Tab-separated table of N, CA and C in Angstrom:
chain	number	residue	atom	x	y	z
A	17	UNK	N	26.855	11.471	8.491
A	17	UNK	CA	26.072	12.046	9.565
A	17	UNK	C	25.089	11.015	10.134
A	18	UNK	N	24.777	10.248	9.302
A	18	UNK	CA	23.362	8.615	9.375
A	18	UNK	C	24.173	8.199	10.400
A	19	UNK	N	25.354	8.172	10.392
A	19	UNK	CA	26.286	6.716	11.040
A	19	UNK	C	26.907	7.199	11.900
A	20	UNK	N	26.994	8.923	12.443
A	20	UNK	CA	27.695	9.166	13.432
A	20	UNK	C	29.140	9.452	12.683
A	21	UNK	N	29.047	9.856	11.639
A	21	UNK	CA	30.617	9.748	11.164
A	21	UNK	C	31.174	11.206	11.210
A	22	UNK	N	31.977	12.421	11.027
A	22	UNK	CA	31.775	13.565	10.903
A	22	UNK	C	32.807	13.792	9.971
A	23	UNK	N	32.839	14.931	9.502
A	23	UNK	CA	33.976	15.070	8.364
A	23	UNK	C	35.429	14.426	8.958
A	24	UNK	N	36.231	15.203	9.792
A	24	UNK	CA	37.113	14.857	11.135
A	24	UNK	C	37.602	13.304	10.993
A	25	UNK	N	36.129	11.927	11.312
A	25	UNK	CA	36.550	11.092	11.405
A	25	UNK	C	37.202	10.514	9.846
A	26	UNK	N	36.262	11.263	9.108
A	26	UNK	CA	36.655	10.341	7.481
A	26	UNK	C	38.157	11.024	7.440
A	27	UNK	N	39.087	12.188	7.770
A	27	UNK	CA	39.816	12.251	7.943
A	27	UNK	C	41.191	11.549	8.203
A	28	UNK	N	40.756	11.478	9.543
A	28	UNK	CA	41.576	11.221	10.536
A	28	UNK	C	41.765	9.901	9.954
A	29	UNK	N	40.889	9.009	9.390
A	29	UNK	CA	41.075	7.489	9.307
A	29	UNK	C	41.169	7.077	7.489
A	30	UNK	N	41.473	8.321	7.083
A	30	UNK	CA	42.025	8.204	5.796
A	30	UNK	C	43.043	6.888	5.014
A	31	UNK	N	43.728	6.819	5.834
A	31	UNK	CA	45.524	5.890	6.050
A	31	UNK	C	45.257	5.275	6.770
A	32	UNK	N	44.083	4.851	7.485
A	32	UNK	CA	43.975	3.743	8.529
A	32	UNK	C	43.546	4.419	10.273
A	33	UNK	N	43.366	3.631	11.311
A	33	UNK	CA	42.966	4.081	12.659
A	33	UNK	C	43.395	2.793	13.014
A	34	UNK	N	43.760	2.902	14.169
A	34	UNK	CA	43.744	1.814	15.562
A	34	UNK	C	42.371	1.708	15.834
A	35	UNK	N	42.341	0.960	16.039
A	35	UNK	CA	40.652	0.443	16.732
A	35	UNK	C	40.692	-0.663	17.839
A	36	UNK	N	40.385	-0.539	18.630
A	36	UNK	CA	40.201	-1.728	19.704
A	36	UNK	C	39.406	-2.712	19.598
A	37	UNK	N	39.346	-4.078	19.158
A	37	UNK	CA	38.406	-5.067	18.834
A	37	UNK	C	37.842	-5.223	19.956
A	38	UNK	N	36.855	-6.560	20.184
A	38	UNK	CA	36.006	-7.009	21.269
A	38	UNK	C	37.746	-7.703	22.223
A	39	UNK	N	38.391	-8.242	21.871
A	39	UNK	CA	39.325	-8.907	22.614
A	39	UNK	C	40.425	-7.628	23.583
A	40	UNK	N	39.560	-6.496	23.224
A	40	UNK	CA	40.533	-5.571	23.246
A	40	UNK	C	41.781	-4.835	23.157
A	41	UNK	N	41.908	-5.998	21.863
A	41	UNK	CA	43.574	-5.956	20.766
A	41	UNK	C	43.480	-4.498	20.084
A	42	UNK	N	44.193	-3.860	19.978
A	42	UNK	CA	44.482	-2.784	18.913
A	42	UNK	C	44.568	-3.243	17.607
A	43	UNK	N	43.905	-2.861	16.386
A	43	UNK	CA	44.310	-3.379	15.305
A	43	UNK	C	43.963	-2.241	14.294
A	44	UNK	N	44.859	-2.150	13.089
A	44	UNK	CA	44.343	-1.157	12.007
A	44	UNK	C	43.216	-0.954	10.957
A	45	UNK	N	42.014	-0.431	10.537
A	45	UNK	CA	41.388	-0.982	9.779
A	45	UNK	C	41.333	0.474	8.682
A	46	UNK	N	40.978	0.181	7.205
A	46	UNK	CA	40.968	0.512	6.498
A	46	UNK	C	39.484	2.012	6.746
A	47	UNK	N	39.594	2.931	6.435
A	47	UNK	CA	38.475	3.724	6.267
A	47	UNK	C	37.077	3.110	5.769
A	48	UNK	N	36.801	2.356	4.931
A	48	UNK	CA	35.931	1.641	4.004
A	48	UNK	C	35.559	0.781	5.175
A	49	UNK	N	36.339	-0.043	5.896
A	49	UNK	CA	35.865	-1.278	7.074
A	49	UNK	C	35.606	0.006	8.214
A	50	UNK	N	36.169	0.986	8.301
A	50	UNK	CA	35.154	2.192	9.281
A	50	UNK	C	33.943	2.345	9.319
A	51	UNK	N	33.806	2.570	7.743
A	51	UNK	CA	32.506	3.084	7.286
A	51	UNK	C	31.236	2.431	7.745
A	52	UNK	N	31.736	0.987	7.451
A	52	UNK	CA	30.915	-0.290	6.922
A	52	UNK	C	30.823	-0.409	8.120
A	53	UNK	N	31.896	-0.526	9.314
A	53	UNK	CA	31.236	-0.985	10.792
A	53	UNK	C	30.243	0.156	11.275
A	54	UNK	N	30.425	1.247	11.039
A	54	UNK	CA	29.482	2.314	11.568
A	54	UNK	C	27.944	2.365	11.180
A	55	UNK	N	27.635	2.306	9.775
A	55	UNK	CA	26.906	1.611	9.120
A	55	UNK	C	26.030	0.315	9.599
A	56	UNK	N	27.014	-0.704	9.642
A	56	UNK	CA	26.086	-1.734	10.225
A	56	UNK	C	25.573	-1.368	11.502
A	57	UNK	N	26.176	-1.013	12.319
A	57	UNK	CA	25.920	-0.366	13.655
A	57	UNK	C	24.470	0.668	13.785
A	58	UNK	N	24.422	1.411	12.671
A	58	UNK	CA	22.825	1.934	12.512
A	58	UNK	C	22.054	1.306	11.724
A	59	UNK	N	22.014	0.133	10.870
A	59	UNK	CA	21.236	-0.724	10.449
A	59	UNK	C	20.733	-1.703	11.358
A	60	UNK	N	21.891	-1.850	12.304
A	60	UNK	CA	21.262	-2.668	13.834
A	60	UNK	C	20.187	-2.009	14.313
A	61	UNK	N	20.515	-0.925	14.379
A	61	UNK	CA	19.918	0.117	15.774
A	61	UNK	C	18.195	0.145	14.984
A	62	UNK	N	18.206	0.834	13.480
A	62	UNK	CA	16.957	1.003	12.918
A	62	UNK	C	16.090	-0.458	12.888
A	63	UNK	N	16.979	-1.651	12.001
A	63	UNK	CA	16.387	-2.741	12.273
A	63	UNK	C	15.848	-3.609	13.465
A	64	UNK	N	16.066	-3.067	14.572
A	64	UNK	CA	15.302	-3.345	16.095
A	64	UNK	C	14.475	-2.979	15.646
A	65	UNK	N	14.431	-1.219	15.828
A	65	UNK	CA	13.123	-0.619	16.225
A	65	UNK	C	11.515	-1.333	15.199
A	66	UNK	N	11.878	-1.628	13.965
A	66	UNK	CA	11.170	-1.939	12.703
A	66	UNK	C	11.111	-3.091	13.509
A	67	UNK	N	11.631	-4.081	13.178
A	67	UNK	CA	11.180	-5.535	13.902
A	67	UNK	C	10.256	-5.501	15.063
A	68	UNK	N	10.353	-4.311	15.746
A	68	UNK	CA	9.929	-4.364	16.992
A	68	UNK	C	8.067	-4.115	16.911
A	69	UNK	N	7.757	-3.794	15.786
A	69	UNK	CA	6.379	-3.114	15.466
A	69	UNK	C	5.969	-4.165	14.330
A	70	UNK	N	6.611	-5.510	14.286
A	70	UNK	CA	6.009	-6.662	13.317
A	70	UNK	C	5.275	-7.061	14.815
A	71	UNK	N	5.840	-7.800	15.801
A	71	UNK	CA	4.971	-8.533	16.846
A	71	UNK	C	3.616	-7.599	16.689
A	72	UNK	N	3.097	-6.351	16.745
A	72	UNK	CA	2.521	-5.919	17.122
A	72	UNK	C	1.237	-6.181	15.643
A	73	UNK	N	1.754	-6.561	14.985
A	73	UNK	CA	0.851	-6.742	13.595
A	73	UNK	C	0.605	-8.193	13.483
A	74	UNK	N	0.970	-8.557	14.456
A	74	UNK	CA	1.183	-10.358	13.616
A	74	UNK	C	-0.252	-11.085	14.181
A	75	UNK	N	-0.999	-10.313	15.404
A	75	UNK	CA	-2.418	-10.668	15.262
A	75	UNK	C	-3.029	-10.382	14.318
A	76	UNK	N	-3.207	-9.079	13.849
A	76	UNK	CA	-4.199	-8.627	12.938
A	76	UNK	C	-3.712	-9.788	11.632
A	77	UNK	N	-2.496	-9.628	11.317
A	77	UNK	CA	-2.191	-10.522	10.092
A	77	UNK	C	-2.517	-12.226	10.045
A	78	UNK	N	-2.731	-12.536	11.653
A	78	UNK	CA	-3.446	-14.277	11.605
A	78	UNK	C	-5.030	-13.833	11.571
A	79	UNK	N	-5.726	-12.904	12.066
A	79	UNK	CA	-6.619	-12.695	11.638
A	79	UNK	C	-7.293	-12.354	10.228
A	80	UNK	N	-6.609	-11.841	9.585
A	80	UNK	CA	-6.025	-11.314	8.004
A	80	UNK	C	-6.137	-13.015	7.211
A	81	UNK	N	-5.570	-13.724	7.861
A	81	UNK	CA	-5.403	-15.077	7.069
A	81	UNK	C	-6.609	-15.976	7.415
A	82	UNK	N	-7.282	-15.936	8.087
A	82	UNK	CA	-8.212	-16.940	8.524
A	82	UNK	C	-9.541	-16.198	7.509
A	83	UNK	N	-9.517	-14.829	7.534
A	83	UNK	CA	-10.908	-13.935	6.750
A	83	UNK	C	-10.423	-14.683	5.366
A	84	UNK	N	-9.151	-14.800	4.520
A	84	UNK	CA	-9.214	-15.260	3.264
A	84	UNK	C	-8.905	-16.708	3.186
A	85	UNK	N	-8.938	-17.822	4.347
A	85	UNK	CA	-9.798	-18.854	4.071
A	85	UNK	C	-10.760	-18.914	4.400
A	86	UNK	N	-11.579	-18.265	5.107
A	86	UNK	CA	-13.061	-18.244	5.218
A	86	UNK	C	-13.673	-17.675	3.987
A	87	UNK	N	-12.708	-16.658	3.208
A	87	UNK	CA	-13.629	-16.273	1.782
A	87	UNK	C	-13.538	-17.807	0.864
A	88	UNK	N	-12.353	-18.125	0.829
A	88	UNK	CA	-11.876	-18.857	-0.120
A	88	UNK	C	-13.227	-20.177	-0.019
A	89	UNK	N	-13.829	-20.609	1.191
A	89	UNK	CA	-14.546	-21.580	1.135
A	89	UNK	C	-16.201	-21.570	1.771
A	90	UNK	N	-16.153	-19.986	1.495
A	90	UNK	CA	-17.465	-19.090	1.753
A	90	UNK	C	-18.867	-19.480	0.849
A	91	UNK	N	-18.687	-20.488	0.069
A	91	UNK	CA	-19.590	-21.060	-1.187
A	91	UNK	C	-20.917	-22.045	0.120
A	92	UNK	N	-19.851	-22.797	0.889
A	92	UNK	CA	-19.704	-24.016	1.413
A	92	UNK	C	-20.909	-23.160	3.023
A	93	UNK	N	-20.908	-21.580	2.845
A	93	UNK	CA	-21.789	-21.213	3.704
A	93	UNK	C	-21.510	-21.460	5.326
A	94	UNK	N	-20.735	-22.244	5.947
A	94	UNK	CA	-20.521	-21.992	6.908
A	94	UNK	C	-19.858	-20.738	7.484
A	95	UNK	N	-18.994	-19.887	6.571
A	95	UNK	CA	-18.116	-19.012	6.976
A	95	UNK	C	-18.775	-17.822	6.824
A	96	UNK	N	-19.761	-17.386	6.199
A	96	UNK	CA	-20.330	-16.216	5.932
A	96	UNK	C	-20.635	-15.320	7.288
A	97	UNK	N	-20.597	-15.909	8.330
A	97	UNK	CA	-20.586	-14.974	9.986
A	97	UNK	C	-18.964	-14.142	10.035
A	98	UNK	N	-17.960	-15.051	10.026
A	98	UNK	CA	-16.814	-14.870	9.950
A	98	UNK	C	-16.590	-13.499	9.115
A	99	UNK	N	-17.011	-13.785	8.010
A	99	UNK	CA	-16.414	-13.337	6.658
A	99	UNK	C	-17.045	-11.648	6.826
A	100	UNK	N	-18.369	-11.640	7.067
A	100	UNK	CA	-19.086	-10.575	7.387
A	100	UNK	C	-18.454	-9.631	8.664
A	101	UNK	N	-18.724	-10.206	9.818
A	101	UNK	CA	-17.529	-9.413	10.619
A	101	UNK	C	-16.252	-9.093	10.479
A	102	UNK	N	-15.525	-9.500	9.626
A	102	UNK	CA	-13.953	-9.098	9.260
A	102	UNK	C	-14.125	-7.783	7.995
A	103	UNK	N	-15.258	-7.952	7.484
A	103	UNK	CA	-15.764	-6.824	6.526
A	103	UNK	C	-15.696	-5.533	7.401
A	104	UNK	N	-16.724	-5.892	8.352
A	104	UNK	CA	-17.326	-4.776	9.166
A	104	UNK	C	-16.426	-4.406	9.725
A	105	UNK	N	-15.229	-4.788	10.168
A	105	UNK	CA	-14.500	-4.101	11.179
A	105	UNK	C	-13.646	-3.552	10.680
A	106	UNK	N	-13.184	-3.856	9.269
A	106	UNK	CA	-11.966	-2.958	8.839
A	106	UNK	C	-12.805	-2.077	7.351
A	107	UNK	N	-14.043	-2.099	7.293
A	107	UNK	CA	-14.992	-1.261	6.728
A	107	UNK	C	-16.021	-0.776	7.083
A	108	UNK	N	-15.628	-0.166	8.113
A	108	UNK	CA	-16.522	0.689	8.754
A	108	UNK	C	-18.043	1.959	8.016
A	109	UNK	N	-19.058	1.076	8.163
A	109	UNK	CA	-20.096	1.399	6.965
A	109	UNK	C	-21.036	2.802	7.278
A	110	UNK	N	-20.936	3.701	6.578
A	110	UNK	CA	-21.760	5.067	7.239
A	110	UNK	C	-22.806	5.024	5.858
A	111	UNK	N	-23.728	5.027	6.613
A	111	UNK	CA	-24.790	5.292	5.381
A	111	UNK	C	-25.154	6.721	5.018
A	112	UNK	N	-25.804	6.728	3.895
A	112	UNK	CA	-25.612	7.867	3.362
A	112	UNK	C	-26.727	7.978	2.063
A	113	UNK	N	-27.472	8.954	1.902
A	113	UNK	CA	-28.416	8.731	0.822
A	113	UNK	C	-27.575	9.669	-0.598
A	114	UNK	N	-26.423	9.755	0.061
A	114	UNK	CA	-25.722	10.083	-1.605
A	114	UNK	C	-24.861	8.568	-2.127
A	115	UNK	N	-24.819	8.929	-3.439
A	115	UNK	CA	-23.717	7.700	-3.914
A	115	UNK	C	-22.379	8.329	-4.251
A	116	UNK	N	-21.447	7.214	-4.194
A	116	UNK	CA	-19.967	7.558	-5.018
A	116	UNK	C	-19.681	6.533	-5.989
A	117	UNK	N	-19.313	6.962	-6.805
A	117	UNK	CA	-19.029	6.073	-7.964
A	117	UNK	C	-17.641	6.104	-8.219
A	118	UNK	N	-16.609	5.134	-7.983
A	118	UNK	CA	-15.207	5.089	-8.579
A	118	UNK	C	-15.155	4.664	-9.880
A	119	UNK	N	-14.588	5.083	-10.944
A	119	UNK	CA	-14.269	4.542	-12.019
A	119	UNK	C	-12.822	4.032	-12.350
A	120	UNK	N	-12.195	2.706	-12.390
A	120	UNK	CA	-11.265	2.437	-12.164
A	120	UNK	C	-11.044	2.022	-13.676
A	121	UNK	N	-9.667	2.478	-14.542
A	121	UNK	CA	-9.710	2.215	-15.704
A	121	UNK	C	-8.442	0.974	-15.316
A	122	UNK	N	-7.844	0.172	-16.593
A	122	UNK	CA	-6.793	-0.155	-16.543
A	122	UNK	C	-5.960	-0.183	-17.955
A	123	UNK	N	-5.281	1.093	-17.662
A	123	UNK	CA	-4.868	1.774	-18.885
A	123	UNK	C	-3.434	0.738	-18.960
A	124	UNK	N	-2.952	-0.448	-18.717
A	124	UNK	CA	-2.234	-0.820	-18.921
A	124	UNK	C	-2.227	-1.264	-20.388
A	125	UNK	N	-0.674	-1.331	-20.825
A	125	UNK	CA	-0.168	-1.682	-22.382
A	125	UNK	C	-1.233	-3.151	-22.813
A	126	UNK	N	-1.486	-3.689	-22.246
A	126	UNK	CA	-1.874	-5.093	-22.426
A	126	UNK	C	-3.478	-4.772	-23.359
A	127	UNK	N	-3.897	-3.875	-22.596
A	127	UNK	CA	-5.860	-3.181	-22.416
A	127	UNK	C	-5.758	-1.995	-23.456
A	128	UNK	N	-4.812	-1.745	-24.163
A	128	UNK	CA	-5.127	-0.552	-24.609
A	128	UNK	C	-6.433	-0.593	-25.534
A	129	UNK	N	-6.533	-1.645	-26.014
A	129	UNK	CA	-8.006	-1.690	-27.008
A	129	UNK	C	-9.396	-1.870	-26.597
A	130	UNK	N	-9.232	-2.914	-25.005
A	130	UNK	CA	-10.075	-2.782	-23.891
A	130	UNK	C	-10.408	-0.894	-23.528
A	131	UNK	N	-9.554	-0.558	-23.186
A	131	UNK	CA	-9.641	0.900	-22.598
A	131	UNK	C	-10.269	1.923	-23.515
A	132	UNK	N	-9.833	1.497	-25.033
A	132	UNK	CA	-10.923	2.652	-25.856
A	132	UNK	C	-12.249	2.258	-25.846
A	133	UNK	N	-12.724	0.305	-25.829
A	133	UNK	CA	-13.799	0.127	-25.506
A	133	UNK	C	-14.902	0.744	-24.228
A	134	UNK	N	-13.612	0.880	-22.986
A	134	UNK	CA	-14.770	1.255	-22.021
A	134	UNK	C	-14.994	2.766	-21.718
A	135	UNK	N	-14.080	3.616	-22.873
A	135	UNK	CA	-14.539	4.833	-22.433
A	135	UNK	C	-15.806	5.057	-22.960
A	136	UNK	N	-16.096	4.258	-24.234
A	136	UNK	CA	-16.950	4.363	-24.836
A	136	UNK	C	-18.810	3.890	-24.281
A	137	UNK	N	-18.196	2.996	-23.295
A	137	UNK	CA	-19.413	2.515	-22.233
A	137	UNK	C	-19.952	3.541	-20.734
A	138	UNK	N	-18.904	4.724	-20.898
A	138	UNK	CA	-19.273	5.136	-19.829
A	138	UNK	C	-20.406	5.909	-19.617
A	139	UNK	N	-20.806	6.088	-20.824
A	139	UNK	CA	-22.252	7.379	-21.190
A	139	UNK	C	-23.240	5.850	-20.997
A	140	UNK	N	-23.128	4.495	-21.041
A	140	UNK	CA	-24.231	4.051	-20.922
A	140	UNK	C	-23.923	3.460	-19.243
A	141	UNK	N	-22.832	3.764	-18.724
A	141	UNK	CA	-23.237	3.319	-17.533
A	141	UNK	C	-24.112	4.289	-16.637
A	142	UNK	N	-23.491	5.513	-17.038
A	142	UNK	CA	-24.240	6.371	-16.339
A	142	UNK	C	-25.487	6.556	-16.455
A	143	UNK	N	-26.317	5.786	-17.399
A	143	UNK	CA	-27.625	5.900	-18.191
A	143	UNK	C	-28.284	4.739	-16.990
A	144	UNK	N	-27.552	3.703	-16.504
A	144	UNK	CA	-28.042	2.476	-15.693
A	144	UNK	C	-28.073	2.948	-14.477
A	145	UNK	N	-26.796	4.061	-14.071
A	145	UNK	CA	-26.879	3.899	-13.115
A	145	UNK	C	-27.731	5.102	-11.880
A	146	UNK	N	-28.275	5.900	-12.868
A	146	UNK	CA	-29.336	6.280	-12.283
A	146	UNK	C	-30.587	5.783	-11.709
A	147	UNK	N	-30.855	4.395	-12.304
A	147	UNK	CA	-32.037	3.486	-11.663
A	147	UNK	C	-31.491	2.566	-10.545
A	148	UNK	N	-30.265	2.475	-11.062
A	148	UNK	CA	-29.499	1.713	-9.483
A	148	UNK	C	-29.503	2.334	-8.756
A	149	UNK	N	-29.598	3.896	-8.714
A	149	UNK	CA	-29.372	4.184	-7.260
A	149	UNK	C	-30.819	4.856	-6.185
A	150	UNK	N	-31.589	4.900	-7.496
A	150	UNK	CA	-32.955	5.114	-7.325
A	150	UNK	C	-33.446	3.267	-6.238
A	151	UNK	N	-32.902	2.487	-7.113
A	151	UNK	CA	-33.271	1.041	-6.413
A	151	UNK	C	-32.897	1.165	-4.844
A	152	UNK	N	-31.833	1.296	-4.644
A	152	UNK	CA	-31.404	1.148	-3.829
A	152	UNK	C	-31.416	2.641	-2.668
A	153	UNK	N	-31.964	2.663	-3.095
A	153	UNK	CA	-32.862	4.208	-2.207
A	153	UNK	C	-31.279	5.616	-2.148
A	154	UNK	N	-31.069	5.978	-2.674
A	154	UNK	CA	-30.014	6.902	-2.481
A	154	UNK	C	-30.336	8.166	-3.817
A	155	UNK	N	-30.980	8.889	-2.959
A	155	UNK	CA	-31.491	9.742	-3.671
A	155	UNK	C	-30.970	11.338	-3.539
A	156	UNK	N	-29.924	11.525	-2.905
A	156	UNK	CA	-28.932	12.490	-2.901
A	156	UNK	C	-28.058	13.138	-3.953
A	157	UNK	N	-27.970	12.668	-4.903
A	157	UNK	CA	-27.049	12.957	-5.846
A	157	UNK	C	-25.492	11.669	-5.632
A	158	UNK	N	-24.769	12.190	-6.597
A	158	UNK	CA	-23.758	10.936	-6.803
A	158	UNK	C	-22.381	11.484	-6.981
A	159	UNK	N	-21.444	11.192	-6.470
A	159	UNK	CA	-19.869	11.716	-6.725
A	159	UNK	C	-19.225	10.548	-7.715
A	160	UNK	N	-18.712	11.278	-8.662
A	160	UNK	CA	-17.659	10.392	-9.221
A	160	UNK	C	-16.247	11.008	-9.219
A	161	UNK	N	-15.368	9.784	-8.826
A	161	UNK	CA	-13.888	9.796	-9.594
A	161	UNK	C	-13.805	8.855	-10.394
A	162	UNK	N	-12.765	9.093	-11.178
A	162	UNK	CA	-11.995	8.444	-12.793
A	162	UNK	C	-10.574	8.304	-11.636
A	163	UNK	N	-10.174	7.264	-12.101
A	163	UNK	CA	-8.846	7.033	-11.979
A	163	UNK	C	-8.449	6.197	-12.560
A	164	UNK	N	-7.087	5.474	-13.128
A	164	UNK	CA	-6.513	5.070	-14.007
A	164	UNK	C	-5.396	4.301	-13.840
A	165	UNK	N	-5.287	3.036	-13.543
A	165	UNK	CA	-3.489	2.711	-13.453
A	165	UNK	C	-3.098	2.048	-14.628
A	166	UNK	N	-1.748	2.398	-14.100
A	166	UNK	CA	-0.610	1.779	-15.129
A	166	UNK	C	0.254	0.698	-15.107
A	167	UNK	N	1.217	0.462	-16.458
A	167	UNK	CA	2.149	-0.688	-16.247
A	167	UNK	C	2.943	-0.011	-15.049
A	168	UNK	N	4.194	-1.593	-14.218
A	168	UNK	CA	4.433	-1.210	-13.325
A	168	UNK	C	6.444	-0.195	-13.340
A	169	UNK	N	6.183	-0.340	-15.076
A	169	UNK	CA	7.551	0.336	-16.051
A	169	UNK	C	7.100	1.729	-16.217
A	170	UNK	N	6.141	2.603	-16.179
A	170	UNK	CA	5.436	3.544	-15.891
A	170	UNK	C	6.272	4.658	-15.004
A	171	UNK	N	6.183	5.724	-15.183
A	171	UNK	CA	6.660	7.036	-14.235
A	171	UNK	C	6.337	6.499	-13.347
A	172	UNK	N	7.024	6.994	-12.075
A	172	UNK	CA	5.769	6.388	-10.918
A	172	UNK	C	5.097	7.224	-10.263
A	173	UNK	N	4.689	8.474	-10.932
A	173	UNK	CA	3.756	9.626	-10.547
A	173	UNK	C	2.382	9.138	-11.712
A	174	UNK	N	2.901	8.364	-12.297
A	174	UNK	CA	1.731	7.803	-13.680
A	174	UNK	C	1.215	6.310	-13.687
A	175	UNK	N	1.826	5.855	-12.717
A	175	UNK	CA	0.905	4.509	-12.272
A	175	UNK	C	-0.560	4.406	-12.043
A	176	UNK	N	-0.627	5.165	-11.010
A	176	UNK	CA	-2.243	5.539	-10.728
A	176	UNK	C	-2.191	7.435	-10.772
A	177	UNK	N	-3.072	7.380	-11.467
A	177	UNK	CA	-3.748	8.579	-11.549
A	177	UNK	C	-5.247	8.966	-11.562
A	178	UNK	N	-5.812	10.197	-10.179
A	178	UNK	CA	-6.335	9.558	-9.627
A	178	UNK	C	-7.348	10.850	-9.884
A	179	UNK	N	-8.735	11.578	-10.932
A	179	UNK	CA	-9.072	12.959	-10.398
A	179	UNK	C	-9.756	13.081	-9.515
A	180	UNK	N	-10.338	14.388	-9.314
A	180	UNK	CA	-10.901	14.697	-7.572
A	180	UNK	C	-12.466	14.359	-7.551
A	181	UNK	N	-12.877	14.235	-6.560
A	181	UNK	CA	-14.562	13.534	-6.701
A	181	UNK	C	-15.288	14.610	-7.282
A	182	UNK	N	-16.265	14.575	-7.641
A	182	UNK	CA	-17.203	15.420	-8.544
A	182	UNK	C	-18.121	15.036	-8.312
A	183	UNK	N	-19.168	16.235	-7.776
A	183	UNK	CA	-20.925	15.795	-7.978
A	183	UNK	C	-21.890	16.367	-8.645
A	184	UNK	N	-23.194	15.623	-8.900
A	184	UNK	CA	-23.896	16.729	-10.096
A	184	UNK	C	-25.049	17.358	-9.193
A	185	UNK	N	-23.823	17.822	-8.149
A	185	UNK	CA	-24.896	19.293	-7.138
A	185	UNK	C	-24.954	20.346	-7.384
């Protein structure tokens, strides 16, 4: 049905079909060389349209490359104008006197002994990070998520797992 094919044609071309080449010779081809020309014929058609929406990315992506050599040699202080506006524009900053806190674990096979360590740190982060946010003036209350990824041999509903934000309102 992808390829325009219908029951009918797989039929009909069971034992072979005449087909008219580009020279406009008649010649026989196998069902399988049916398939496969019909096939390529909508891999053409889809692969335009896809190609056709790279030109349209390929600024943002030289722009994309110039922000990570400007990080890469951001020490050196000339680039920090650069580096700052490429922030701002694809992190669009809303202030807010609440906080969010992500907690990103990395439950991968490698960390598993890391990972019992930092569950164990999380009662003292939260102990710090009430004066951090007092510092930094955000005196709203605070959302957290936990989330968690995995190896990349993992379910892949269990790679990242992600729970819902939570606040202590």
């Amino acid at each position: 049905e992808k390829f325009g094919v219908t029951p009918a044609d797989v039929d009909a071309n069971r034992h072979g079909v005449a087909v008219k080449g580009k020279d406009g010779n008649s010649t026989t081809t196998t069902l399988h060389s049916y398939l496969r020309g019909k096939a390529k014929e909508a891999f053409n058609k889809e692969y335009a349209a896809v190609c056709s929406g790279v030109d349209d990315l390929n600024p943002i992506h030289n722009e994309s490359l110039k922000f990570l050599e400007a990080l890469k040699n951001i020490s050196r202080g000339s680039n920090f104008e650069l580096v700052k506006t490429y922030l701002e524009k694809f992190n669009r900053v809303v202030f807010s006197k609440k906080g969010r806190v992500l907690l990103l674990l990395d439950g991968t096979c490698s960390m598993s002994s890391l990972f019992t360590k930092a569950k164990g740190k999380v009662f003292e982060m939260f102990d710090r990070l009430g004066t951090v946010l007092e510092d930094v003036g955000i005196d709203e209350g605070v959302e957290l998520c936990v989330a968690v990824y995995r190896n990349y041999n993992s379910d892949a509903r269990l790679l990242l797992e992600k729970g819902p934000w939570c606040s202590n309102a």
